[in-house]
């Protein structure tokens, strides 16, 4: 493959990846990334591999019934199947679309070198393809993060199903995996998904509602930890009782989380009656994003900003489009760079005229004037009763 041909293919990859990065960033910021939301509207998609999913759901519900989990704490079969199949289908289509550009570049490069065996392959072409693959994998991770932020209940649904299958249907695990390693990994992912749901699912709620959901979630996680410890260290009837408690809590969490995002109108994550005998937990800390999540969010924002600025460079003489891309790139960098954000705010104040400090310096507001100028009847009264009305 000549450098001209490789440049044309790389140009196609760059534009595809650029629009994909902008699309992921917009859905991330607007909290509207829901797996399968658009794909499920296509005809025939609902029937793709739905039978296999129905068999897994039937097996899971049968095991829950065998463990004496009451029916009112189990998820609805149709609702669970629809939610799970929608998420799996959406994830498969997303991975296919995100991997298509780099796969096309690699296949065309391999095909060109196969047809012309006399042409030497360049190291820089290999390095470029590896770089394309790294960027595509990073976008897949960013898309997964955008989904977790936009639809945390869907992540809880998937992680709960995986944990219940590992707990009740152990034959589903691969033979080369350690049972304890798989158990610890899936249990940790379930707890992380529950905390993420409490953090992102209540983003627009009042502080009191957010604190209550966090406290309930931490109480639930403490109950899961207690049952998990009894499961890992118990034998005989004690172990069976621990499995029943784990299955009961996880099934009720699944019942509340498997409702579609558009139909969720409650902040309840688990039946409060199941937490009556759970051990007490400490007050949860403030809802700050974990360091890894903040680093990923910052890296994703910088990547989108670089893509926007690169798009402005690739559009010479683009006029309004070039200015718009440049402004959007600077705004994206300002989200993670406080000095630049302050500089842009000062520039806006200079362009618009005036600032908040100037407004405060002009004099007291109407409310402040009313507060500092008491009426004549109240002037000679004490400060304690100055606001009360005279009797008679």
Short mmCIF file of C-alpha atoms in Angstrom, two decimals:
data_model
loop_
_atom_site.label_atom_id
_atom_site.label_comp_id
_atom_site.label_asym_id
_atom_site.label_seq_id
_atom_site.Cartn_x
_atom_site.Cartn_y
_atom_site.Cartn_z
CA UNK A 1 0.00 0.00 0.00
CA UNK A 2 1.37 3.37 -1.00
CA UNK A 3 1.40 6.33 1.33
CA UNK A 4 -1.24 8.05 -0.80
CA UNK A 5 -3.63 5.12 -0.45
CA UNK A 6 -2.90 4.80 3.24
CA UNK A 7 -3.49 8.53 3.69
CA UNK A 8 -6.92 8.27 2.05
CA UNK A 9 -7.91 5.38 4.31
CA UNK A 10 -6.54 7.18 7.38
CA UNK A 11 -8.52 10.29 6.41
CA UNK A 12 -11.71 8.21 6.39
CA UNK A 13 -10.85 6.80 9.83
CA UNK A 14 -10.09 10.27 11.20
CA UNK A 15 -13.42 11.75 10.11
CA UNK A 16 -15.42 8.73 11.31
CA UNK A 17 -13.64 8.82 14.67
CA UNK A 18 -14.03 12.58 14.97
CA UNK A 19 -17.80 12.49 14.56
CA UNK A 20 -17.99 9.45 16.84
CA UNK A 21 -16.07 11.28 19.59
CA UNK A 22 -18.32 14.34 19.29
CA UNK A 23 -21.41 12.11 19.38
CA UNK A 24 -20.21 10.33 22.54
CA UNK A 25 -19.29 13.63 24.19
CA UNK A 26 -22.69 15.18 23.46
CA UNK A 27 -24.56 12.15 24.81
CA UNK A 28 -22.26 12.07 27.85
CA UNK A 29 -22.84 15.71 28.71
CA UNK A 30 -26.60 15.52 28.10
CA UNK A 31 -26.96 12.23 30.04
CA UNK A 32 -28.95 10.65 27.17
CA UNK A 33 -26.76 7.65 26.26
CA UNK A 34 -29.01 4.60 26.70
CA UNK A 35 -28.02 1.30 25.10
CA UNK A 36 -30.49 0.01 22.54
CA UNK A 37 -32.65 3.13 22.59
CA UNK A 38 -32.32 3.76 18.85
CA UNK A 39 -31.34 0.27 17.69
CA UNK A 40 -34.48 -1.32 19.14
CA UNK A 41 -36.65 0.77 16.81
CA UNK A 42 -35.32 -1.06 13.76
CA UNK A 43 -37.54 -3.89 12.49
CA UNK A 44 -36.37 -7.39 13.32
CA UNK A 45 -33.86 -6.37 16.00
CA UNK A 46 -36.14 -7.48 18.83
CA UNK A 47 -36.00 -11.08 17.59
CA UNK A 48 -32.20 -11.37 17.24
CA UNK A 49 -30.95 -13.91 19.80
CA UNK A 50 -34.02 -13.25 21.93
CA UNK A 51 -34.64 -16.98 22.42
CA UNK A 52 -31.25 -17.47 24.09
CA UNK A 53 -31.95 -14.57 26.40
CA UNK A 54 -35.38 -15.97 27.24
CA UNK A 55 -33.81 -19.30 28.21
CA UNK A 56 -31.33 -17.59 30.53
CA UNK A 57 -34.09 -15.53 32.14
CA UNK A 58 -36.24 -18.65 32.65
CA UNK A 59 -33.33 -20.50 34.22
CA UNK A 60 -32.54 -17.59 36.53
CA UNK A 61 -36.15 -17.16 37.68
CA UNK A 62 -36.49 -20.91 38.23
CA UNK A 63 -33.39 -20.90 40.45
CA UNK A 64 -34.76 -17.95 42.41
CA UNK A 65 -38.00 -19.83 43.00
CA UNK A 66 -36.03 -22.92 44.04
CA UNK A 67 -34.20 -20.80 46.62
CA UNK A 68 -37.59 -19.78 48.12
CA UNK A 69 -37.39 -16.18 46.93
CA UNK A 70 -40.97 -14.82 47.09
CA UNK A 71 -42.62 -13.88 43.81
CA UNK A 72 -43.21 -10.28 44.94
CA UNK A 73 -39.43 -9.84 45.26
CA UNK A 74 -38.68 -11.26 41.81
CA UNK A 75 -38.53 -9.18 38.62
CA UNK A 76 -41.21 -9.45 35.96
CA UNK A 77 -40.10 -11.93 33.30
CA UNK A 78 -41.17 -9.90 30.26
CA UNK A 79 -39.81 -6.64 31.63
CA UNK A 80 -36.48 -8.21 32.57
CA UNK A 81 -36.07 -9.94 29.21
CA UNK A 82 -36.89 -6.78 27.25
CA UNK A 83 -34.52 -4.64 29.31
CA UNK A 84 -31.65 -7.11 29.22
CA UNK A 85 -31.99 -7.91 25.51
CA UNK A 86 -32.16 -4.21 24.66
CA UNK A 87 -28.92 -3.50 26.56
CA UNK A 88 -27.06 -6.47 25.05
CA UNK A 89 -28.19 -5.65 21.52
CA UNK A 90 -27.28 -1.99 21.90
CA UNK A 91 -23.83 -2.86 23.20
CA UNK A 92 -23.14 -5.26 20.31
CA UNK A 93 -24.16 -2.68 17.70
CA UNK A 94 -22.11 0.05 19.42
CA UNK A 95 -18.98 -2.09 19.48
CA UNK A 96 -19.47 -3.01 15.82
CA UNK A 97 -19.83 0.61 14.71
CA UNK A 98 -16.91 1.80 16.83
CA UNK A 99 -14.59 -0.97 15.64
CA UNK A 100 -15.54 -0.69 11.95
CA UNK A 101 -13.14 2.18 11.00
CA UNK A 102 -10.00 0.61 12.45
CA UNK A 103 -10.98 -2.82 11.13
CA UNK A 104 -11.46 -1.36 7.66
CA UNK A 105 -8.03 0.30 7.77
CA UNK A 106 -6.34 -2.91 8.97
CA UNK A 107 -8.13 -5.11 6.40
CA UNK A 108 -7.32 -2.80 3.48
CA UNK A 109 -3.68 -2.59 4.60
CA UNK A 110 -3.44 -6.37 4.90
CA UNK A 111 -5.15 -6.89 1.53
CA UNK A 112 -2.87 -4.42 -0.26
CA UNK A 113 0.29 -6.03 1.13
CA UNK A 114 -1.06 -9.49 0.28
CA UNK A 115 -1.73 -8.57 -3.36
CA UNK A 116 1.66 -6.90 -3.81
CA UNK A 117 4.13 -9.16 -2.02
CA UNK A 118 7.09 -7.27 -3.49
CA UNK A 119 6.14 -4.06 -1.71
CA UNK A 120 7.85 -3.59 1.61
CA UNK A 121 5.71 -2.78 4.61
CA UNK A 122 6.47 0.39 6.50
CA UNK A 123 6.98 0.43 10.26
CA UNK A 124 5.17 3.76 10.49
CA UNK A 125 2.08 2.30 8.85
CA UNK A 126 2.02 -0.44 11.47
CA UNK A 127 2.52 2.16 14.21
CA UNK A 128 -0.31 4.28 12.79
CA UNK A 129 -2.70 1.32 12.73
CA UNK A 130 -1.78 0.48 16.34
CA UNK A 131 -2.45 4.11 17.25
CA UNK A 132 -5.82 3.96 15.49
CA UNK A 133 -6.67 0.86 17.51
CA UNK A 134 -5.73 2.55 20.80
CA UNK A 135 -7.93 5.54 20.00
CA UNK A 136 -10.85 3.31 19.03
CA UNK A 137 -10.52 1.30 22.25
CA UNK A 138 -10.42 4.55 24.23
CA UNK A 139 -13.64 5.66 22.57
CA UNK A 140 -15.25 2.34 23.49
CA UNK A 141 -14.27 2.92 27.11
CA UNK A 142 -15.61 6.48 26.93
CA UNK A 143 -18.89 5.20 25.47
CA UNK A 144 -19.20 2.68 28.29
CA UNK A 145 -18.59 5.46 30.80
CA UNK A 146 -21.22 7.66 29.11
CA UNK A 147 -23.70 4.79 29.37
CA UNK A 148 -22.94 4.28 33.07
CA UNK A 149 -23.52 7.99 33.73
CA UNK A 150 -26.72 8.23 31.68
CA UNK A 151 -28.35 4.91 32.61
CA UNK A 152 -26.86 3.68 35.91
CA UNK A 153 -29.90 1.47 36.58
CA UNK A 154 -29.15 -0.45 33.39
CA UNK A 155 -25.61 -1.13 34.63
CA UNK A 156 -27.08 -2.38 37.92
CA UNK A 157 -29.40 -4.69 35.96
CA UNK A 158 -26.55 -6.26 34.01
CA UNK A 159 -24.24 -6.63 37.02
CA UNK A 160 -27.03 -8.11 39.15
CA UNK A 161 -27.85 -10.69 36.49
CA UNK A 162 -24.20 -11.69 36.24
CA UNK A 163 -23.89 -11.99 40.01
CA UNK A 164 -27.07 -14.07 40.34
CA UNK A 165 -26.00 -16.38 37.53
CA UNK A 166 -22.63 -16.90 39.17
CA UNK A 167 -24.31 -17.52 42.55
CA UNK A 168 -27.19 -19.76 41.45
CA UNK A 169 -25.95 -21.23 38.16
CA UNK A 170 -22.24 -21.88 38.79
CA UNK A 171 -21.89 -24.01 35.64
CA UNK A 172 -22.07 -20.77 33.64
CA UNK A 173 -18.53 -19.87 34.83
CA UNK A 174 -15.57 -20.93 32.73
CA UNK A 175 -13.61 -23.93 33.99
CA UNK A 176 -10.25 -22.15 33.94
CA UNK A 177 -11.46 -19.34 36.22
CA UNK A 178 -11.14 -19.52 40.00
CA UNK A 179 -14.58 -19.55 41.62
CA UNK A 180 -13.43 -17.25 44.44
CA UNK A 181 -11.86 -14.78 41.99
CA UNK A 182 -15.00 -14.67 39.86
CA UNK A 183 -17.19 -14.27 42.94
CA UNK A 184 -15.11 -11.41 44.35
CA UNK A 185 -14.91 -9.63 41.01
CA UNK A 186 -18.64 -9.79 40.27
CA UNK A 187 -19.59 -8.88 43.84
CA UNK A 188 -17.31 -5.83 43.75
CA UNK A 189 -18.73 -4.74 40.39
CA UNK A 190 -22.28 -5.04 41.76
CA UNK A 191 -21.44 -2.84 44.76
CA UNK A 192 -19.74 -0.28 42.53
CA UNK A 193 -22.76 -0.23 40.22
CA UNK A 194 -25.09 0.38 43.17
CA UNK A 195 -22.97 3.31 44.39
CA UNK A 196 -22.83 4.74 40.86
CA UNK A 197 -26.61 4.48 40.63
CA UNK A 198 -27.00 6.41 43.89
CA UNK A 199 -24.54 9.04 42.65
CA UNK A 200 -25.73 9.55 39.07
CA UNK A 201 -29.37 8.59 39.38
CA UNK A 202 -30.06 11.41 41.84
CA UNK A 203 -28.02 14.11 40.13
CA UNK A 204 -30.98 16.47 39.68
CA UNK A 205 -32.65 15.68 43.00
CA UNK A 206 -32.64 17.87 46.15
CA UNK A 207 -29.81 17.28 48.64
CA UNK A 208 -32.14 15.61 51.14
CA UNK A 209 -33.32 13.06 48.54
CA UNK A 210 -29.75 12.37 47.44
CA UNK A 211 -28.61 11.82 51.01
CA UNK A 212 -31.49 9.43 51.66
CA UNK A 213 -30.75 7.35 48.54
CA UNK A 214 -27.05 7.22 49.44
CA UNK A 215 -27.85 6.08 52.97
CA UNK A 216 -30.21 3.37 51.68
CA UNK A 217 -27.63 2.20 49.15
CA UNK A 218 -24.88 1.98 51.75
CA UNK A 219 -27.24 0.08 54.05
CA UNK A 220 -28.01 -2.33 51.20
CA UNK A 221 -24.31 -2.82 50.43
CA UNK A 222 -23.64 -3.52 54.10
CA UNK A 223 -26.39 -6.16 54.09
CA UNK A 224 -24.91 -7.72 50.95
CA UNK A 225 -21.45 -7.74 52.55
CA UNK A 226 -22.80 -9.45 55.68
CA UNK A 227 -24.55 -12.16 53.67
CA UNK A 228 -21.50 -12.55 51.43
CA UNK A 229 -19.21 -13.11 54.42
CA UNK A 230 -21.58 -15.75 55.76
CA UNK A 231 -21.61 -17.37 52.32
CA UNK A 232 -17.82 -17.45 52.02
CA UNK A 233 -17.15 -18.73 55.56
CA UNK A 234 -20.29 -20.79 56.19
CA UNK A 235 -21.04 -24.47 55.73
CA UNK A 236 -24.24 -26.49 55.47
CA UNK A 237 -27.44 -24.75 56.48
CA UNK A 238 -25.63 -21.50 57.30
CA UNK A 239 -24.29 -21.33 53.75
CA UNK A 240 -27.72 -22.12 52.28
CA UNK A 241 -29.25 -19.34 54.39
CA UNK A 242 -26.58 -16.92 53.17
CA UNK A 243 -27.29 -17.88 49.53
CA UNK A 244 -30.99 -17.26 50.15
CA UNK A 245 -30.30 -13.83 51.64
CA UNK A 246 -27.98 -12.86 48.78
CA UNK A 247 -30.47 -14.07 46.17
CA UNK A 248 -33.35 -12.27 47.89
CA UNK A 249 -31.54 -8.93 48.06
CA UNK A 250 -30.15 -9.18 44.52
CA UNK A 251 -33.51 -10.25 43.08
CA UNK A 252 -35.28 -7.30 44.68
CA UNK A 253 -32.59 -4.93 43.40
CA UNK A 254 -33.09 -6.43 39.95
CA UNK A 255 -36.85 -5.94 40.23
CA UNK A 256 -36.43 -2.22 40.86
CA UNK A 257 -33.65 -1.63 38.30
CA UNK A 258 -34.95 -3.55 35.27
CA UNK A 259 -37.67 -1.00 34.50
CA UNK A 260 -36.82 1.05 31.41
CA UNK A 261 -35.29 4.48 31.89
CA UNK A 262 -38.37 6.24 30.55
CA UNK A 263 -40.63 4.43 33.04
CA UNK A 264 -38.54 4.92 36.17
CA UNK A 265 -40.42 7.30 38.46
CA UNK A 266 -39.11 6.18 41.85
CA UNK A 267 -35.83 6.42 43.75
CA UNK A 268 -36.42 3.13 45.56
CA UNK A 269 -33.50 0.74 44.96
CA UNK A 270 -34.63 -2.10 47.24
CA UNK A 271 -37.58 -2.99 49.43
CA UNK A 272 -36.92 -1.27 52.81
CA UNK A 273 -38.38 -4.29 54.63
CA UNK A 274 -35.41 -6.38 53.51
CA UNK A 275 -33.02 -4.02 55.33
CA UNK A 276 -34.80 -4.16 58.68
CA UNK A 277 -32.33 -6.66 60.17
CA UNK A 278 -29.29 -5.45 58.24
CA UNK A 279 -26.28 -4.23 60.24
CA UNK A 280 -25.97 -0.51 60.71
CA UNK A 281 -23.53 1.42 58.57
CA UNK A 282 -21.76 4.72 58.94
CA UNK A 283 -23.05 7.88 57.32
CA UNK A 284 -21.95 7.91 53.64
CA UNK A 285 -19.37 10.40 52.54
CA UNK A 286 -20.03 13.25 50.15
CA UNK A 287 -20.91 12.24 46.61
CA UNK A 288 -17.68 13.07 44.86
CA UNK A 289 -16.64 11.22 41.75
CA UNK A 290 -13.88 8.63 42.24
CA UNK A 291 -10.42 9.71 41.12
CA UNK A 292 -10.40 7.22 38.23
CA UNK A 293 -13.74 8.51 36.95
CA UNK A 294 -12.60 12.11 37.19
CA UNK A 295 -9.40 11.30 35.31
CA UNK A 296 -11.35 9.47 32.60
CA UNK A 297 -13.80 12.36 32.31
CA UNK A 298 -10.95 14.87 32.03
CA UNK A 299 -9.10 12.77 29.47
CA UNK A 300 -12.28 12.33 27.45
CA UNK A 301 -12.99 16.06 27.50
CA UNK A 302 -9.44 16.85 26.37
CA UNK A 303 -9.69 14.26 23.59
CA UNK A 304 -12.93 15.80 22.35
CA UNK A 305 -11.36 19.28 22.52
CA UNK A 306 -8.38 18.14 20.47
CA UNK A 307 -10.73 16.58 17.95
CA UNK A 308 -12.71 19.81 17.64
CA UNK A 309 -9.56 21.89 17.19
CA UNK A 310 -8.25 19.38 14.64
CA UNK A 311 -11.53 19.67 12.77
CA UNK A 312 -11.09 23.45 12.68
CA UNK A 313 -7.60 23.00 11.21
CA UNK A 314 -8.86 20.53 8.60
CA UNK A 315 -11.46 23.05 7.41
CA UNK A 316 -9.36 25.86 5.89
CA UNK A 317 -11.59 28.70 4.89
CA UNK A 318 -14.53 27.07 6.62
CA UNK A 319 -15.80 30.42 7.85
CA UNK A 320 -18.46 30.09 10.51
CA UNK A 321 -17.94 26.31 10.87
CA UNK A 322 -14.23 26.80 11.59
CA UNK A 323 -14.93 29.49 14.20
CA UNK A 324 -17.62 27.31 15.78
CA UNK A 325 -15.31 24.29 16.07
CA UNK A 326 -12.56 26.46 17.55
CA UNK A 327 -14.91 27.96 20.13
CA UNK A 328 -16.27 24.53 21.04
CA UNK A 329 -12.73 23.18 21.45
CA UNK A 330 -11.72 26.03 23.73
CA UNK A 331 -14.90 25.60 25.76
CA UNK A 332 -14.18 21.88 26.16
CA UNK A 333 -10.65 22.57 27.39
CA UNK A 334 -12.02 25.19 29.78
CA UNK A 335 -14.14 22.52 31.46
CA UNK A 336 -11.01 20.87 32.88
CA UNK A 337 -8.63 23.85 32.94
CA UNK A 338 -9.62 26.45 35.60
CA UNK A 339 -7.07 29.12 34.45
CA UNK A 340 -8.43 29.04 30.91
CA UNK A 341 -11.98 29.10 32.24
CA UNK A 342 -11.25 32.19 34.32
CA UNK A 343 -9.56 33.85 31.34
CA UNK A 344 -12.58 33.18 29.12
CA UNK A 345 -14.91 34.55 31.78
CA UNK A 346 -12.84 37.72 32.07
CA UNK A 347 -12.81 38.07 28.28
CA UNK A 348 -16.58 37.72 28.19
CA UNK A 349 -16.93 40.39 30.87
CA UNK A 350 -14.73 42.75 28.85
CA UNK A 351 -16.70 42.11 25.67
CA UNK A 352 -20.14 42.30 27.27
CA UNK A 353 -19.23 45.14 29.61
CA UNK A 354 -19.42 45.18 33.40
CA UNK A 355 -19.02 42.31 35.83
CA UNK A 356 -20.50 40.94 38.98
CA UNK A 357 -18.08 43.03 41.03
CA UNK A 358 -19.21 46.18 39.20
CA UNK A 359 -22.83 45.38 39.91
CA UNK A 360 -22.10 44.92 43.60
CA UNK A 361 -20.14 48.19 43.64
CA UNK A 362 -22.99 50.27 42.19
CA UNK A 363 -24.93 50.09 45.46
CA UNK A 364 -27.27 47.89 47.46
CA UNK A 365 -30.03 45.98 45.76
CA UNK A 366 -33.72 46.57 46.41
CA UNK A 367 -33.79 43.81 49.03
CA UNK A 368 -30.65 45.12 50.71
CA UNK A 369 -32.08 48.66 50.79
CA UNK A 370 -35.26 47.38 52.36
CA UNK A 371 -33.28 45.45 54.92
CA UNK A 372 -31.03 48.38 55.89
CA UNK A 373 -33.73 51.05 56.03
CA UNK A 374 -36.29 50.18 58.73
CA UNK A 375 -39.55 52.04 58.92
CA UNK A 376 -40.05 55.01 61.26
CA UNK A 377 -42.32 53.11 63.64
CA UNK A 378 -39.75 50.33 64.10
CA UNK A 379 -36.72 52.57 64.43
CA UNK A 380 -37.08 53.05 68.19
CA UNK A 381 -37.71 49.36 68.94
CA UNK A 382 -35.13 46.77 69.88
CA UNK A 383 -33.54 44.48 67.31
CA UNK A 384 -35.38 41.46 68.72
CA UNK A 385 -38.85 42.82 68.06
CA UNK A 386 -38.04 45.18 65.24
CA UNK A 387 -39.83 43.05 62.63
CA UNK A 388 -42.98 42.36 64.63
CA UNK A 389 -46.25 44.24 64.10
CA UNK A 390 -47.63 46.46 66.89
CA UNK A 391 -50.71 45.18 68.69
CA UNK A 392 -53.86 47.35 68.54
#
